[in-house]
Structure formats: C-alpha cells, structure tokens
CSV table of C-alpha atoms and ligand atoms in Angstrom, one decimal:
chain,number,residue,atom,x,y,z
R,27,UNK,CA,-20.7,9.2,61.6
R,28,UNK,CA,-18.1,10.6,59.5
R,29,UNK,CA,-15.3,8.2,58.2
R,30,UNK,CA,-12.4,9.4,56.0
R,31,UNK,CA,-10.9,5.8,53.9
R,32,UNK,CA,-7.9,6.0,52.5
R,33,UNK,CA,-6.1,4.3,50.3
R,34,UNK,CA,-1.9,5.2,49.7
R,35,UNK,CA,0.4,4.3,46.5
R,36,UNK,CA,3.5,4.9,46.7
R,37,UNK,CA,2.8,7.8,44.5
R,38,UNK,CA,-1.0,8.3,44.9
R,39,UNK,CA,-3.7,8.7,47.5
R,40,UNK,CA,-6.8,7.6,47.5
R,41,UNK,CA,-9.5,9.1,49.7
R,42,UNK,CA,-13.3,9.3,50.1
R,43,UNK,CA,-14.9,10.7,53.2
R,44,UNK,CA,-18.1,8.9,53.9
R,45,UNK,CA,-21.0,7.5,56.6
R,46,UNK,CA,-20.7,4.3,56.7
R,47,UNK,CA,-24.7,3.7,58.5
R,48,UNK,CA,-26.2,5.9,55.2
R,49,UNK,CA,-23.7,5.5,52.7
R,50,UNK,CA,-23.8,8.7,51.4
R,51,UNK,CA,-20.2,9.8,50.2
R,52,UNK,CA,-19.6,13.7,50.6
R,53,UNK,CA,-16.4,13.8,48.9
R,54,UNK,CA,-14.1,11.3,47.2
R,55,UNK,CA,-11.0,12.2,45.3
R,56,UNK,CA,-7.8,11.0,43.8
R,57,UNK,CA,-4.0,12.8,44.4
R,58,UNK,CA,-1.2,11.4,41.9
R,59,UNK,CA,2.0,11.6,40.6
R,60,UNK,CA,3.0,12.7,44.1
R,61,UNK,CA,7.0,13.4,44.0
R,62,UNK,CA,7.2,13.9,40.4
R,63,UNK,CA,7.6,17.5,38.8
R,64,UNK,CA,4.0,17.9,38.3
R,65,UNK,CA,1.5,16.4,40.8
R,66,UNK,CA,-2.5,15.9,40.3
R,67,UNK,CA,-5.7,16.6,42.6
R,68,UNK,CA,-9.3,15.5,41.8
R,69,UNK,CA,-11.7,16.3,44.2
R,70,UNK,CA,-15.4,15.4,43.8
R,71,UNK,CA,-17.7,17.0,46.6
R,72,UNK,CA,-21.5,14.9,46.9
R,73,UNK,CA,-19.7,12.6,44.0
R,74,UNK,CA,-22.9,11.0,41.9
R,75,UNK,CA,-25.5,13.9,43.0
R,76,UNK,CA,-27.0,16.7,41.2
R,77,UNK,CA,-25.0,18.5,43.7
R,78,UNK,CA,-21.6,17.1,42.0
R,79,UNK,CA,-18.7,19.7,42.5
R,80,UNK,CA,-15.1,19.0,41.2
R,81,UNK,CA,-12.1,20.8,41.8
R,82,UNK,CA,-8.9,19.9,39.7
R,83,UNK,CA,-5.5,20.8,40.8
R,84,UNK,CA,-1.9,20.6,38.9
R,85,UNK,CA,0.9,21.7,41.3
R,86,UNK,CA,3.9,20.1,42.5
R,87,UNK,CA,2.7,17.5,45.7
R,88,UNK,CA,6.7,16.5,47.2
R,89,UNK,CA,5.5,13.9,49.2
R,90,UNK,CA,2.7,12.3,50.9
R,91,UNK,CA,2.5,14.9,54.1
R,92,UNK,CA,1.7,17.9,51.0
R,93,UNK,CA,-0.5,15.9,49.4
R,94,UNK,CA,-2.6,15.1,52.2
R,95,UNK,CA,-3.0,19.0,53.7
R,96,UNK,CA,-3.8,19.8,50.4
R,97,UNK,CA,-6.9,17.3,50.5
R,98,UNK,CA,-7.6,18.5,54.2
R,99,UNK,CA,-7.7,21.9,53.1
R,100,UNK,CA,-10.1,21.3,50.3
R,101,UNK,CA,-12.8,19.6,52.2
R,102,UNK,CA,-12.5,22.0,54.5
R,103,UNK,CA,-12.4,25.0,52.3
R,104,UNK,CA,-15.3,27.5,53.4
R,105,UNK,CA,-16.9,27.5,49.5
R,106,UNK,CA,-15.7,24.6,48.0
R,107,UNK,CA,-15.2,22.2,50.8
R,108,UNK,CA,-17.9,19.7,52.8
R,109,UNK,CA,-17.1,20.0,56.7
R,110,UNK,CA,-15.8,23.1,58.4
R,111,UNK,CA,-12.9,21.7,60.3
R,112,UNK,CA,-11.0,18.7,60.3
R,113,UNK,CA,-12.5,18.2,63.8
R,114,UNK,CA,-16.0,16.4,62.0
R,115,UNK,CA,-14.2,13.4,60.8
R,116,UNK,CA,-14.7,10.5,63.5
R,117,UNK,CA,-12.4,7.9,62.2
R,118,UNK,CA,-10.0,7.0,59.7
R,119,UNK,CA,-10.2,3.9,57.5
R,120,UNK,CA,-6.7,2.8,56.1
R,121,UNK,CA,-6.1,0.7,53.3
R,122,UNK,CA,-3.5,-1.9,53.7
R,123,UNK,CA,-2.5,-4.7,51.1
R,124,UNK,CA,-0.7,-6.5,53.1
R,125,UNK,CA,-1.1,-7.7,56.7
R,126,UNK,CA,1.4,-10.7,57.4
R,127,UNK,CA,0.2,-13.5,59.1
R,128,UNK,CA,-0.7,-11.1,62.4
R,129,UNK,CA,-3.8,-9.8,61.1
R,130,UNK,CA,-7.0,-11.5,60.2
R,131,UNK,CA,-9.2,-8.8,61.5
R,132,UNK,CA,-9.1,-4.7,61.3
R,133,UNK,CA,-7.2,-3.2,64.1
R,134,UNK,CA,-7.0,0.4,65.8
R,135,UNK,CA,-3.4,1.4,64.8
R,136,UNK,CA,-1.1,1.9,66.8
R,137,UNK,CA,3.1,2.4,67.1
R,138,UNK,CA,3.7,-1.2,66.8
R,139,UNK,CA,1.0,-2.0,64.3
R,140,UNK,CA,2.8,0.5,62.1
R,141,UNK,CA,6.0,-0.7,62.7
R,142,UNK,CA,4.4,-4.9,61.9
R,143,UNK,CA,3.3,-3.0,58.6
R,144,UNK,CA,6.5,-2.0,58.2
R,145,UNK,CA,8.4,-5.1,58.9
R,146,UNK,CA,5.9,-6.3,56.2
R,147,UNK,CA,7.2,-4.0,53.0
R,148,UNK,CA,9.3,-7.0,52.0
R,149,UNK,CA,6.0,-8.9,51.2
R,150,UNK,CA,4.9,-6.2,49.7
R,151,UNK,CA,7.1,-3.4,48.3
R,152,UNK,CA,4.7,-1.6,45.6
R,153,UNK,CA,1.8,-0.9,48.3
R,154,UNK,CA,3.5,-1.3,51.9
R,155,UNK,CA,5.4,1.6,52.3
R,156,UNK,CA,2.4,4.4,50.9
R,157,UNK,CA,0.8,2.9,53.5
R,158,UNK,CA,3.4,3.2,55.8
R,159,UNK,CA,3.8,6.8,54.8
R,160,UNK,CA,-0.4,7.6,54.7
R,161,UNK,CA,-1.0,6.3,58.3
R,162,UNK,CA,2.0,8.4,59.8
R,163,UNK,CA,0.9,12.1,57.9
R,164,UNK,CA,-2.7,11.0,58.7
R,165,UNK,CA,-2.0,10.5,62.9
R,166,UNK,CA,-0.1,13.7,62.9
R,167,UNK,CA,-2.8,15.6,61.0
R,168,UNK,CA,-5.5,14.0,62.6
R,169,UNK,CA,-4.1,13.1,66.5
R,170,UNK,CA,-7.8,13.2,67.3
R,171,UNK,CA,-9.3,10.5,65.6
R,172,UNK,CA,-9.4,7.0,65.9
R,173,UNK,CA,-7.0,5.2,62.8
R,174,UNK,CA,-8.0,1.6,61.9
R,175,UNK,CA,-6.1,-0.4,59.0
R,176,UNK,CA,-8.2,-3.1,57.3
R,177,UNK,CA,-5.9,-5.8,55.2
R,178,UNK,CA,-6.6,-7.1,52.2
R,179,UNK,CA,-5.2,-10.2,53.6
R,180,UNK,CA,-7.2,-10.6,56.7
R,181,UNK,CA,-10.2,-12.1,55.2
R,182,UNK,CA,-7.5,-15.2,53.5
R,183,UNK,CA,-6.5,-16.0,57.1
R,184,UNK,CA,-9.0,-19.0,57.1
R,185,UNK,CA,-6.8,-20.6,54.2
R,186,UNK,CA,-5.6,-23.6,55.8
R,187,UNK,CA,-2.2,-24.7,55.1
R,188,UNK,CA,-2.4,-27.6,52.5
R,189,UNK,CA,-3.5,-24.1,50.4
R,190,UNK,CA,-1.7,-21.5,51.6
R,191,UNK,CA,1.9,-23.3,51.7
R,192,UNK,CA,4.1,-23.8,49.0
R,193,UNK,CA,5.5,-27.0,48.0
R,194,UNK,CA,9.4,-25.5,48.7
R,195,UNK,CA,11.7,-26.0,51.5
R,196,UNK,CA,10.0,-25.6,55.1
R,197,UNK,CA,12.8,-23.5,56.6
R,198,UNK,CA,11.6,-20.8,54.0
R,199,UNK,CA,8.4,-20.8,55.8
R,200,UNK,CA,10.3,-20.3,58.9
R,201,UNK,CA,12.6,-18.0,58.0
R,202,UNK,CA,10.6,-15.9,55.8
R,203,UNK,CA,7.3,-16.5,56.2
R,204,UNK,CA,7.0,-17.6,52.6
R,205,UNK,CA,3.6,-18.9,52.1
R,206,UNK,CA,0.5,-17.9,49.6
R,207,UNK,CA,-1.5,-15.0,51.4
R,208,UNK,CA,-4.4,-14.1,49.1
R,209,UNK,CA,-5.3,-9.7,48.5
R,210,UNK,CA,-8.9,-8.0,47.4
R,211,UNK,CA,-9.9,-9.9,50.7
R,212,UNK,CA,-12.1,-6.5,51.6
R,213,UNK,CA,-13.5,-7.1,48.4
R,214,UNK,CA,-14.5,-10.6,47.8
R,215,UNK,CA,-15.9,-10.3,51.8
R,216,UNK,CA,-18.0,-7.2,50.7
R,217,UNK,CA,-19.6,-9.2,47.4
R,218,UNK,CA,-20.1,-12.2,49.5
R,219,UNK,CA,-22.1,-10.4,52.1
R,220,UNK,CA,-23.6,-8.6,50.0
R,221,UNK,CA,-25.0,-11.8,48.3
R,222,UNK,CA,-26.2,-13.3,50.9
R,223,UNK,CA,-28.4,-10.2,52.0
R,224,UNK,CA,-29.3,-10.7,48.5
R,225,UNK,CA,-30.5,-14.4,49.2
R,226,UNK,CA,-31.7,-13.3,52.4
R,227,UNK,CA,-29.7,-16.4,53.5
R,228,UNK,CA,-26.7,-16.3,56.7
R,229,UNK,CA,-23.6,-15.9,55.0
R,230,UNK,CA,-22.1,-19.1,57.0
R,231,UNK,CA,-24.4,-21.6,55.5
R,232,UNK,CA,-23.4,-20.7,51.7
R,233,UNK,CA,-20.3,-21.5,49.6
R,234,UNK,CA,-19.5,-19.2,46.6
R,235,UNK,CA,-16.5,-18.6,43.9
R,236,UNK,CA,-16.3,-15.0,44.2
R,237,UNK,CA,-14.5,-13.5,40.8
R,238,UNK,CA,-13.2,-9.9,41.5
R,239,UNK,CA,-11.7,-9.2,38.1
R,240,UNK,CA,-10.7,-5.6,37.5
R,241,UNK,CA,-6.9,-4.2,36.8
R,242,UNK,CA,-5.8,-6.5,39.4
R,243,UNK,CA,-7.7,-9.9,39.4
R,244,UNK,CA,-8.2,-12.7,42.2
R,245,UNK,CA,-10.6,-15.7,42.7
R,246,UNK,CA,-11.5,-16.8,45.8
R,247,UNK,CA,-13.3,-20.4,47.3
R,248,UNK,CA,-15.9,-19.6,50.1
R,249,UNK,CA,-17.0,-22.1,52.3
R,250,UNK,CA,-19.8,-21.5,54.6
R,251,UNK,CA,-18.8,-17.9,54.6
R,252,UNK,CA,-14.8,-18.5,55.2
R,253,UNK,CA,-11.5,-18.0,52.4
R,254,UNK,CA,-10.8,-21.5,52.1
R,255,UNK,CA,-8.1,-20.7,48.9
R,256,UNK,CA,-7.6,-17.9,46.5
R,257,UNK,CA,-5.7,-17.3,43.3
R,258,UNK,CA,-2.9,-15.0,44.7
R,259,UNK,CA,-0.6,-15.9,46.3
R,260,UNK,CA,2.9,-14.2,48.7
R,261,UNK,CA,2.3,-11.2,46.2
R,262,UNK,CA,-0.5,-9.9,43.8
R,263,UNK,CA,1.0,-11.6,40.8
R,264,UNK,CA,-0.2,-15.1,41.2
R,265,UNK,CA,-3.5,-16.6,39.4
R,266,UNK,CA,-4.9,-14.8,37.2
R,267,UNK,CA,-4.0,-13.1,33.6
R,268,UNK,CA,-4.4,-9.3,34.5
R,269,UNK,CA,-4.0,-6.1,32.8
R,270,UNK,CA,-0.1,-6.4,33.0
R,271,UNK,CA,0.5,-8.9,35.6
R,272,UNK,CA,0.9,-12.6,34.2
R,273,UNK,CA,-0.6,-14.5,36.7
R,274,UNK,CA,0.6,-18.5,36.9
R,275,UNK,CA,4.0,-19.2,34.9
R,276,UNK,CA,6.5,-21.7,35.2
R,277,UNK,CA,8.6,-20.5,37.9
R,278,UNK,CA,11.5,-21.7,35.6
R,279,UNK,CA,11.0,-19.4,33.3
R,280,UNK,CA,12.7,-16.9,35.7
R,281,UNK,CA,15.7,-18.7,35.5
R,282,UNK,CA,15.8,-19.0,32.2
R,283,UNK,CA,15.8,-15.5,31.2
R,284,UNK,CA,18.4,-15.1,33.4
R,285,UNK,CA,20.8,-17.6,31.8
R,286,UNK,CA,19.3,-17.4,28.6
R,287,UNK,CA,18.8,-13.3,28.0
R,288,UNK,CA,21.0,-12.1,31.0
R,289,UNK,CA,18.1,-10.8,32.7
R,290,UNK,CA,18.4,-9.5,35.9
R,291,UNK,CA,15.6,-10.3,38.9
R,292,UNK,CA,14.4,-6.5,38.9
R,293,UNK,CA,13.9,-6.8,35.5
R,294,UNK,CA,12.3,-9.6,35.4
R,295,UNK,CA,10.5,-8.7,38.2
R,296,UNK,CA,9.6,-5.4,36.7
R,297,UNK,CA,8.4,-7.3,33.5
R,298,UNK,CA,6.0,-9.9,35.0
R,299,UNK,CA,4.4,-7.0,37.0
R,300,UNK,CA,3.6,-4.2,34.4
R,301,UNK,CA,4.8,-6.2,31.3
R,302,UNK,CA,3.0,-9.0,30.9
R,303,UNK,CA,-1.0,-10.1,31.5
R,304,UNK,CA,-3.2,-8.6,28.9
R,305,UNK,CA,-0.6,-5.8,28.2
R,306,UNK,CA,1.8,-8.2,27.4
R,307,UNK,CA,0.0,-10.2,24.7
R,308,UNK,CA,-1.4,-7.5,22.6
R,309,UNK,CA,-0.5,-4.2,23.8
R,310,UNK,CA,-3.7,-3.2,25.6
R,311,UNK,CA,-4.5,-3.6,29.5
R,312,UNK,CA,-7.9,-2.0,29.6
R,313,UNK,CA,-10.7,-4.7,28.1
R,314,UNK,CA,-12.6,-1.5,26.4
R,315,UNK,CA,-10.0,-1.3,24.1
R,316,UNK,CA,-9.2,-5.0,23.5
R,317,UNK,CA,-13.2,-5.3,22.5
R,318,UNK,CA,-12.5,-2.6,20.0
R,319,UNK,CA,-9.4,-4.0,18.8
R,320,UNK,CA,-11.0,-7.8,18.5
R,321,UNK,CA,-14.0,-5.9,16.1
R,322,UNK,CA,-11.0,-4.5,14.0
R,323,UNK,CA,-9.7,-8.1,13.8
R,324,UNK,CA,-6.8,-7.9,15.4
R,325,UNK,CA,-5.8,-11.2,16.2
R,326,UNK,CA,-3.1,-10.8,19.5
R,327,UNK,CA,-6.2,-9.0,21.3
R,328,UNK,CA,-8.2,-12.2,20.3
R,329,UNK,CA,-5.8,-14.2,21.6
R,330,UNK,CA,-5.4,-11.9,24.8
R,331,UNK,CA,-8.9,-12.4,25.5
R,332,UNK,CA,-9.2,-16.2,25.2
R,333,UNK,CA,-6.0,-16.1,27.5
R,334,UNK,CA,-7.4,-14.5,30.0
R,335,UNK,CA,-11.3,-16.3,30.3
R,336,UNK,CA,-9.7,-19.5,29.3
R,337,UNK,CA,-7.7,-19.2,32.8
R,338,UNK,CA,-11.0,-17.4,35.0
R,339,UNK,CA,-12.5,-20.6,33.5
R,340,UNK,CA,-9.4,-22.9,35.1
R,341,UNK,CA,-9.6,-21.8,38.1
R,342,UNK,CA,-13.7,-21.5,38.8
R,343,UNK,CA,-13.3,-25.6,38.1
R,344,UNK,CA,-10.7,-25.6,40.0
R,345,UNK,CA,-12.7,-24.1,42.9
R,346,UNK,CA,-15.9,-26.0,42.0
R,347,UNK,CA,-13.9,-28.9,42.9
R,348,UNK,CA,-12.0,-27.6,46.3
R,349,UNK,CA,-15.7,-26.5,47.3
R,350,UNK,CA,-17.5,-29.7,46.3
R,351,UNK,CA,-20.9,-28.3,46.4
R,352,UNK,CA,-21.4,-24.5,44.8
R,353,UNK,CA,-24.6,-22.2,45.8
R,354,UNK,CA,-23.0,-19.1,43.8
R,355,UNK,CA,-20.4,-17.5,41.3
R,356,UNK,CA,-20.4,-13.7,42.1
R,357,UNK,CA,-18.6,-11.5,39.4
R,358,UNK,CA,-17.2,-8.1,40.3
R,359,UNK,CA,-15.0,-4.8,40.1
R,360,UNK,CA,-14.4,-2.8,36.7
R,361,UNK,CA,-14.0,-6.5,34.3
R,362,UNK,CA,-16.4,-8.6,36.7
R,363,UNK,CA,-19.0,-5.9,36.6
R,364,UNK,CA,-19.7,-4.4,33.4
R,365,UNK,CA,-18.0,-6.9,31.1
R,366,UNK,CA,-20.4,-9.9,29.5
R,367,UNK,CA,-18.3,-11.7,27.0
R,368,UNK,CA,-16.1,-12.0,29.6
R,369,UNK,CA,-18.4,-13.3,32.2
R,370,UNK,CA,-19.4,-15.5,29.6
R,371,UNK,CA,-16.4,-16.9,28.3
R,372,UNK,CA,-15.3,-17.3,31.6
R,373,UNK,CA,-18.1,-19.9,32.2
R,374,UNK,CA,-18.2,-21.6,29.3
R,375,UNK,CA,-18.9,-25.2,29.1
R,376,UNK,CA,-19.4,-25.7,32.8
R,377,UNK,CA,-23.3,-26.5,32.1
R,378,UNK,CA,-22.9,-29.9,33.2
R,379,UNK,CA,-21.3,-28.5,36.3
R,380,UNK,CA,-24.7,-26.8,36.7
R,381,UNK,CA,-23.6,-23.3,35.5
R,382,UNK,CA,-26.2,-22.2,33.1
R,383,UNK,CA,-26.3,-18.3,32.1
R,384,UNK,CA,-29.2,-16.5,31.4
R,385,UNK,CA,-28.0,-14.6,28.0
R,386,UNK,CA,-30.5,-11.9,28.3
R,387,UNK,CA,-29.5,-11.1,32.2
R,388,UNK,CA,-25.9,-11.4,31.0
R,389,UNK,CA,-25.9,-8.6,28.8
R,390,UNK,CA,-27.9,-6.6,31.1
R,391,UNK,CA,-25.3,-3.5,33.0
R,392,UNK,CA,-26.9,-2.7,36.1
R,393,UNK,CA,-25.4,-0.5,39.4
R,394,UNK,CA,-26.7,-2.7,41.7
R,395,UNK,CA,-26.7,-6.6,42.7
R,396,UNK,CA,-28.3,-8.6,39.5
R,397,UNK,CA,-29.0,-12.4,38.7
R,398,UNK,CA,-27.7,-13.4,35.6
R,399,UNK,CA,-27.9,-16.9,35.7
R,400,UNK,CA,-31.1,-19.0,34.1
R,401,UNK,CA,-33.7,-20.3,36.1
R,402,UNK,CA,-32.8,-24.1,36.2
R,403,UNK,CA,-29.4,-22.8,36.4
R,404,UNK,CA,-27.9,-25.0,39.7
R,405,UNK,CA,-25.2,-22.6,40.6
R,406,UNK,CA,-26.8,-18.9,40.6
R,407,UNK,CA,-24.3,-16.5,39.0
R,408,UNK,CA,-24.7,-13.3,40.2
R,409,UNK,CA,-23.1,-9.8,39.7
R,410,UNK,CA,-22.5,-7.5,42.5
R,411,UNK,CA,-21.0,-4.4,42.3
R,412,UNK,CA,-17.8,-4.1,45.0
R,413,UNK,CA,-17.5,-0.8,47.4
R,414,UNK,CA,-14.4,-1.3,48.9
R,415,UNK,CA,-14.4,2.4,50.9
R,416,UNK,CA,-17.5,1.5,52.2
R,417,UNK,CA,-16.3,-1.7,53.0
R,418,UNK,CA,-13.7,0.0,54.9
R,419,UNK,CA,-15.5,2.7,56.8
R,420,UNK,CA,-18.1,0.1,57.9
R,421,UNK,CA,-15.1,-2.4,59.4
R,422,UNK,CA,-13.7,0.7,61.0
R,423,UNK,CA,-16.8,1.6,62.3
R,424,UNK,CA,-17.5,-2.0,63.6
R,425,UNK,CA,-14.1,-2.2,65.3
R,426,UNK,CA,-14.1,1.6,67.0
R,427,UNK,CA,-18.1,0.1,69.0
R,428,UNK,CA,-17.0,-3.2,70.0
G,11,ADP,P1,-8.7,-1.4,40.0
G,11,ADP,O1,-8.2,-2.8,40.1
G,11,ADP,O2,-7.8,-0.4,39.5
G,11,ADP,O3,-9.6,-1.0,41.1
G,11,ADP,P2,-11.2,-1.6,38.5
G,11,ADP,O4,-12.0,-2.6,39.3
G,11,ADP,O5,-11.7,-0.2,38.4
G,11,ADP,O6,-9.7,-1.6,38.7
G,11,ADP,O7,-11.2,-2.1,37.0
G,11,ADP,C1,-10.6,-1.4,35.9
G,11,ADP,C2,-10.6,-2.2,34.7
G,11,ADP,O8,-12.0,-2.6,34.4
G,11,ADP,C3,-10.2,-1.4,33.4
G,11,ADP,O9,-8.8,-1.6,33.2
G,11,ADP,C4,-11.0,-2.1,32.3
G,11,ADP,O10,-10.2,-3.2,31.8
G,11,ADP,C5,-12.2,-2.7,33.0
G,11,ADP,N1,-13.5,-2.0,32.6
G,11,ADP,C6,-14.0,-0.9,33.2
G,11,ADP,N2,-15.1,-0.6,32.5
G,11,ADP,C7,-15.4,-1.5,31.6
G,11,ADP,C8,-16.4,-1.8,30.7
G,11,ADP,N3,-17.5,-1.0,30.5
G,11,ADP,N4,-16.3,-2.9,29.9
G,11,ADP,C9,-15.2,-3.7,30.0
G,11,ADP,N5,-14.2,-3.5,30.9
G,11,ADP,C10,-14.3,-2.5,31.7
C-alpha cells in the first residue's frame, strides 16, 4: 500500500509518500515559502538509502494548488520520479492540528469534515487554514483516493474535564468552546505504542509521562494507555518553554503590556508565539547553538537552558502526581531525542521519586528505541524516536480496512 502524508503550513507543505505495512519511504520532501517572491522544493527520492536522490527547486510556488502539482509532477517524473502516475497512491494521510471537540479518532474526509475544520481556524489560525487549503488541492488532484485527516487533538479527547477546563466563566465554554485541548497527540500516541511493544507489555495496562520536546514542546500523562492531561492547552502555546513560544505566564501580564507599553493583542500575540521561549531569553531557539553558546560562557543561554529543564522538570512531578503510580518517562522528537543534558536536567532530583538515570545510556544517541534509565531505576526512562508520517499513514490505513 502506497500512502502520501501530508502536512500543510500556511506557507509550507510537508509530504512523504510511504507504506505504512513495510515502512519503507520512497520519497519525502519539503515545499516553502509558498506565496512569497521566491518559493523552495526539496525532494528526496528512497530518502536514507544508498539509493538517496534529491532534487532542489527555487521558482515562484503562488499558492498551495502550484505547489502541490509541482510535487505530483516530480514523483511522477519518468527519470527522477518514484511511481509512474498519480494513479499508485492509495490514500492520503492529512495532517491536522486541530480537531475541535468532534474528533477523537481519524476520519475519511469529507465536505462537512472540511467545512468542521474550517469552522475550527479560530482555535487554530497558524495551522488550520494550510490544512484547509492542502485537503481541497489534494481531492481535486487526487478525486480517486481515499483522504483521511488525523488530529493532533484526537488522542487528548480522553482528558476529562477537571483537566481540560479552565477555571473562567462557563458561558465561555458554551459559547466558544474555550477549554485546554492538548496537540503532538499523533506523537506522544506513536512513542507510547511504541514503548509498550518495546516492553512487550498491552499498552492499556501502563501509565507513562511521554516528553515530546522538539521546536514545539508538550508533556502528556498516560494512564493505562489514555491522555489523561497534557501541557497545551486551547492553542500550542501553553506548558512548556519552547524555541520561541513561552509556555505558562501570568495571563496578567497580557494586560499589562497593554496598559503599561500600549501593546496591542496581535502584538502581543505575535510576541509570545515567535518572541519569547528559548528565543526570547537569549537569542537562540535551536539547543545546538545554545550548547555552543553555554561553552563560550554566555550566561542568557545558561539561563535559557535552566529555564526551560527547570519547567520539563515541573511538570513531569506534576504528572508523577496526577498519575500516582509511573511505569515510564519516554523522551522524544529533535530535543527529547538527541539531547542529554537536557534529558538530564530535566529529571534532576526526582531519585526519590524513583527516577534514576543511567549516565552512560544517557549519553548514548541512538535511531532506534533505547533504555536509558539504571537498573534499580523504578521508573524506566526511555528514548524513542517519533515518526509522525508513519504514524499517519498507518491510522489512515487502519481507518480505510475497518
Ligand atoms: P519540529 O517541532 O519542528 O518537528 P523537531 O522535533 O525536528 O522539531 O526538533 C527541532 C529541534 O530539535 C531544533 O530546533 C533543535 O533545538 C533540536 N535538535 C535537533 N538536533 C539536536 C541535537 N543533536 N542536539 C540538541 N538539539 C537538537
């Protein structure tokens, strides 16, 4: 079977066409910068074998439609591409951030799903309307095959409400559907399977802190194989301290800067989305270069750091106590999976909580699921790299042979 995922910015697309029974990718690329003056194509056929083949383009891409014939006609290209008509691709996988309170499972889209995705761009006005955009070019291009969106926010459907409301006025509930949602649900579902193949244990017996930490970050409680509670909340900028999202302020803070520095809410909104987090502190959003910067001695990217375990740390106790009992803390994505002073930082001092890290493990980088926690070590702490496209192609797989 031959699944095409992808994923739609509002200025980018995404795509990998894979089978989801043998995992074997044959072709994965990235289009960007679509509506600007000069738009951006990286295609990589059999990405990761020693049959690797990329193809770079630089044109102008206007709009989503352009940018997805172009990728059609490369993977389709007689030398260069990987099928010979557009005909060999089964499914499509859509990435969708957010899926309102309607979804808690993938669906086969349809003209109302798209328009419930639509009516959902309030909730989520960076991501929703790519999407919006992606699944429309992609059922005119391909009227053939099956689409299926999976949500970020399905999997955070179990939340019950003493977690997933908010403390404010119940008519905004009502009115708005204002409530905490959770994203990287696709995500922190995939690591938590994943793990318990790796125990060789059924998923719904285990509870687990699952730590997806890459640009975008998000903690999530597991128990007995359900999202029970999860760092973000209506939108992706709750919890966590991110590359340049804040995470957790003092909502009052908003307020002030209005009265205080005549602020306005785009601008602040604009500021705690791509100003703030890591970026914010020091100047740097990519750990690499804050690890560089801390060996130089620069003290903001110090502080940047400590910032940002010191509040992974906050919330794994937090979770440790909404869970009661803890078989596993899984680490993933770019941050959770190659980064060790982070994994460690993040768990320091919770050795009477029965965290206890293997040093040795730790500082071991490895592609596939690794133990890094000690023997006697309570809680196991694992790392598991994420594969959200597969992820996706195997849900829409699932979902098309019910
Ligand atoms: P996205 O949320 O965009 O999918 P990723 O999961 O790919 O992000 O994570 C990207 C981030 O991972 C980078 O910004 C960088 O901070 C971090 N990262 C990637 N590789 C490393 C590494 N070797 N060491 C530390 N951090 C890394």
């Amino acid at each position: 079977m031959k699944v095409l995922v992808i994923n739609c910015g509002s200025s980018s697309i995404k795509y990998q066409l894979l089978d989801p029974d043998t995992e074997s990718v044959l072709v994965s690329g990235l289009v960007e910068r679509i509506g600007e003056p000069r738009g951006e194509l990286i295609n990589k056929a059999y990405p990761g074998t020693d049959r690797e083949a990329v193809t770079t383009l630089e044109q102008p891409i206007p709009d989503h439609d352009a940018g997805m014939r172009l990728v059609v006609d490369l993977i389709t290209d007689p030398e260069k591409g990987v099928i010979s008509h557009k005909g060999e691709i089964d499914a499509i996988g859509h990435r969708v951030v957010h899926g309102g309170e309607r979804f808690s499972a993938p669906v086969v889209v349809d003209e109302d799903v798209v328009e419930y995705i639509e009516s959902c761009i309030p909730l989520a006005p960076l991501h929703n309307p790519g999407h919006v955009a992606g699944i429309r070019v992609a059922m005119e291009l391909f009227p053939d095959a099956p689409q299926v969106t999976v949500f970020d926010t399905a999997f955070h459907q179990t939340i019950p409400p003493h977690a997933y409301m908010y403390a404010l006025p119940y008519e905004l509930y009502e009115e708005l559907r204002i409530r905490r949602y959770g994203f990287h649900g696709t995500s922190h579902k995939y690591v938590a399977g994943k793990l318990a193949e790796c125990l060789d244990r059924p998923l719904s017996e285990l509870n687990l802190i699952t730590v997806h930490l890459g640009n975008g970050g998000s903690i999530t409680a597991v128990e007995k194989g359900r999202s029970v509670d999860t760092t973000m909340g209506l939108t992706p900028l709750e919890g966590l301290v991110m590359g340049t999202r804040s995470g957790d302020v003092d909502p009052a803070i908003c307020a002030f800067l209005a009265r205080n520095k005549g602020m306005s809410i785009e601008e602040i909104d604009t500021m705690l989305n791509k100003e703030s987090g890591l970026k914010g502190l020091c100047g740097m959003n990519d750990m690499r270069d804050i690890h560089a910067a801390i060996a130089e001695g620069d003290e903001r990217a110090e502080i940047a750091l400590g910032v940002q375990t010191y509040r992974n740390r906050k919330y794994i106790g937090a979770f440790m106590a909404v869970l009661g009992c803890v078989d596993a803390i899984v680490f993933t994505a770019g941050i959770g999976e190659n980064d060790d002073v982070v994994r460690r930082e993040s768990l320091k001092g919770l050795e009477c909580l029965g965290v206890n890290i293997d040093e040795k493990a730790n500082a071991h980088r490895a592609k596939e699921p690794m133990r890094i926690s000690a023997v006697d070590s309570r809680v196991a702490v694992w790392v598991i790299p994420t594969n959200e496209e597969l992820a996706i192609a195997r849900e829409t797989r699932d979902i098309l042979n019910k």
